[in-house]
Amino acid sequence: MATNDNKFQAIIAHAKEYGFVFQSSEIYDGLSAVYDYGPWGSELKKNIRDYWWKSMTQLHENIVGVDAAIFMHPTTWKASGHVDNFSDPMIDNKDSKKRYRVDHLIEAHADTLPKEEGEALLDAMTQLEAAGDFAGLKKLIDDNKIKCIVSGTSNWTDIRQFNLMFKTEFGAVASTSEEDNIVYLRPETAQGIFVNFLNVQKTARMKIPFGIAQTGKAFRNEIVARQFIFRMREFEQMEMQFFVRPGTEGEWYQYWKEDRLKWHLSLGIPQDKFRYHDHVKLAHYAKEACDIEFEFPIGFKEVEGIHSRSDYDLSQHQLYSKKKLQYYDNDIDPATGKPFGNYVPYVIETSIGLDRMFLLILSNAYEEETLTKEDGSTDSRTVLRIPPKIAPVKLAVLPLVKKDGLPEIARNIMNDCRDEFYCFYEEKDAIGKRYRRMDAIGTPFCITVDHQTKEDGTVTIRYRDTMKQERLPADKVKELVKDRIR
Ligand code: ATP
C-alpha cells in the first residue's frame, strides 16, 4: 500500500497522463499554482458544477442564480473589507529568499513537536494572530528556533501583511491618479451576489427566505501555493447566499450545515471521510461558521465553508453606495400583530471550491487494485471510481474487431445514446487494453459488440467497479445507463 504522500503524487501524475489536469503554460515551464483542465478534466469539472447548480437552483424553489462579472467597481472591495483586511501575514527567509505564510510556518513546526508542546505553540500563535501582534509572532518564531526548510537557517525578515487581491488597470484613459484606474480580479464570487441583491429580489419576485447562487472564477495571490489544485491562484467557486429574517439565522445555519453535508454524501462518498470543523475564532460580524473537511491524501482539509454572516455585507454596501439594500417583509410578527416591515436581511453563506471538490472526487475515486487471475497469477489496474452521475464518459462503445460490420453496429448504438449522455467510441487495441483505459478515466460502463451481436442483437456490458460482464440486448443499453447515472 502506497503511503498517502505517494498516493497524492500518483493522483497528480495520473491526472496529467489521462488528460484531467495540466500545469498551465507547461511548455514555458508552467505558472505556479495555475492549472488547465484537459478533455476529461473539463468534462468532470463541468459535471460537478452542473450537479451543484441543479441541487441549488432546480431543486430549491427559493434559490435562483446569477452570473456576475469578474470585474466589479473598486468600492465593492473597500465595502467588503477586502482592501484593508484580505491579507495574510508573511515572512521571508533572508538566506533562501523563500517566503512563508506565518501560520503555515508555525503549524509545520508544531507538527514536529510532541503533542502537548505543539498544541501550546498553536494556542500561542492563535492568540497573537487574533491580537494582530506581528512582533509577538516574530518572537514566537525566533524563540522556537524555527528554520527555513531550504536554507536551514533562522535568519528571518520582519512579518508583513500581504494583500491577496490581484490588481489591474481599467481602460486606457489617462487618469490624474493611478489609483482611479485600479480594478481587482474578484477574490470571491459572493460580492457579485450581494451587490445584485435588490435586482434579483425584485425581478424574480423573491420572498424571504431565499437564496442566490453563483459559480465562477476567483483569484487570490496565495503566498504559498502548492498541493496541486488544492490551493490555486486562479480557481472557481460555487457560492450561495441565503437571505433570512434577522432572528432566524441560527436555524438556517443549522439547516445549511446539514444540507451541504448531505449533498456530499449524495455522491456516494463515505461519511467517515468527512468531518465538521467549527470555527472558534470568528470575524467580528460573524455569528457562526464551520468548514466541511474531507480526508484528502494530505490529511483532513477544508473543502467547503458555511458561514452565518449577519447583515454585515449588505449593510456595508448600503453604507458605501448610499443605496438602501432592504427588504419589506409583510409577514405578520406574532409578537406585535404587525408586519415585520423593513430590514436588512441576515445571510447564511455556503461556499465551496470547484477545483477542491474536483480533487476530492479524484482522491476518493483513485485506486490501484491488485487482481488475482484464475490461474493464481496477479495483475493490476488503476481505476477511478467516479460516481457514475458525474463521470466524464458514461459509456464506451467498443467493437471487438475492426471488421465484419461490427464497427457499423457499434456506431449505431453510439448514435442512439450520445444525445442522452457522453459516449466514447474506440476500436483500436485489444479489448482488455481498451477496458483498462476506460477504468483509468472512470467510465462506469463499457459495451462490446461482437459476432454474437449480429446473430441475436445482444452485447456484452462490462461494469467498471466489479469488472463483471454480462450480455444484454443492445436496445436495453440506453435505459440501463440512464437509470444508473440518475
Ligand atoms: P483556506 O483557509 O484554505 O485558504 P478560505 O477559508 O480562505 O480557505 P474561503 O474564503 O471560505 O476559503 O473560500 C471558500 C472555498 O473556496 C474554500 O472552502 C475552498 O474550497 C475554495 N478556495 C479558497 N481558496 C482557494 C484556493 N486558493 N484554491 C482553490 N480553492 C480555494
XYZ file of C-alpha atoms and ligand atoms in Angstrom, residues 33 82 86 88 101 103-104 164 187-188 218-222 224-225 228-239 279 291-292 301-307 349-357, ligand 1:
79
model
C -0.422 27.383 -8.809
C -11.006 43.050 1.284
C -7.820 40.388 2.918
C -2.022 37.094 5.261
C 2.761 32.279 5.364
C 0.665 30.408 10.196
C 1.866 27.672 7.828
C -4.079 38.581 -1.692
C -11.152 37.171 -4.785
C -14.585 35.602 -4.199
C -11.993 33.845 -8.281
C -8.381 34.955 -7.954
C -6.088 35.080 -4.928
C -2.398 35.811 -4.933
C -1.753 33.000 -2.456
C 2.331 29.683 -0.526
C 0.660 27.963 -3.403
C -1.664 20.843 -6.759
C -5.201 22.146 -7.321
C -5.877 22.339 -3.584
C -4.555 25.902 -3.407
C -4.518 27.828 -6.662
C -4.106 31.441 -7.658
C -6.961 31.202 -10.169
C -9.801 28.920 -9.146
C -13.520 28.528 -9.323
C -16.074 28.881 -6.558
C -19.661 27.745 -6.180
C -21.345 30.019 -3.670
C -14.636 27.876 13.924
C -15.864 24.074 7.444
C -16.723 20.737 5.945
C -8.657 19.738 4.875
C -11.393 22.279 4.183
C -13.473 21.762 1.084
C -16.435 23.986 1.913
C -17.318 26.768 4.349
C -20.728 27.530 5.856
C -20.900 30.977 7.398
C -23.372 31.559 3.022
C -22.308 28.211 1.607
C -19.023 28.441 -0.266
C -17.270 25.563 -1.962
C -14.245 25.479 -4.267
C -14.982 23.654 -7.519
C -11.342 22.680 -8.017
C -11.102 21.408 -4.445
C -14.259 19.398 -4.995
P -8.205 28.418 3.068
O -8.315 28.518 4.570
O -7.932 27.027 2.553
O -7.322 29.467 2.451
P -10.550 30.002 2.973
O -11.143 29.725 4.315
O -9.822 31.277 2.731
O -9.651 28.753 2.507
P -12.987 30.708 1.704
O -12.625 32.123 1.521
O -14.009 30.363 2.752
O -11.677 29.829 1.894
O -13.418 30.130 0.291
C -14.400 29.130 0.144
C -13.885 27.920 -0.579
O -13.166 28.284 -1.752
C -12.906 27.082 0.227
O -13.592 26.198 1.085
C -12.155 26.341 -0.861
O -12.872 25.184 -1.268
C -12.133 27.338 -2.001
N -10.831 28.021 -2.072
C -10.408 29.072 -1.343
N -9.164 29.427 -1.695
C -8.787 28.575 -2.677
C -7.599 28.431 -3.464
N -6.572 29.252 -3.320
N -7.557 27.432 -4.379
C -8.609 26.599 -4.565
N -9.743 26.695 -3.850
C -9.844 27.661 -2.922
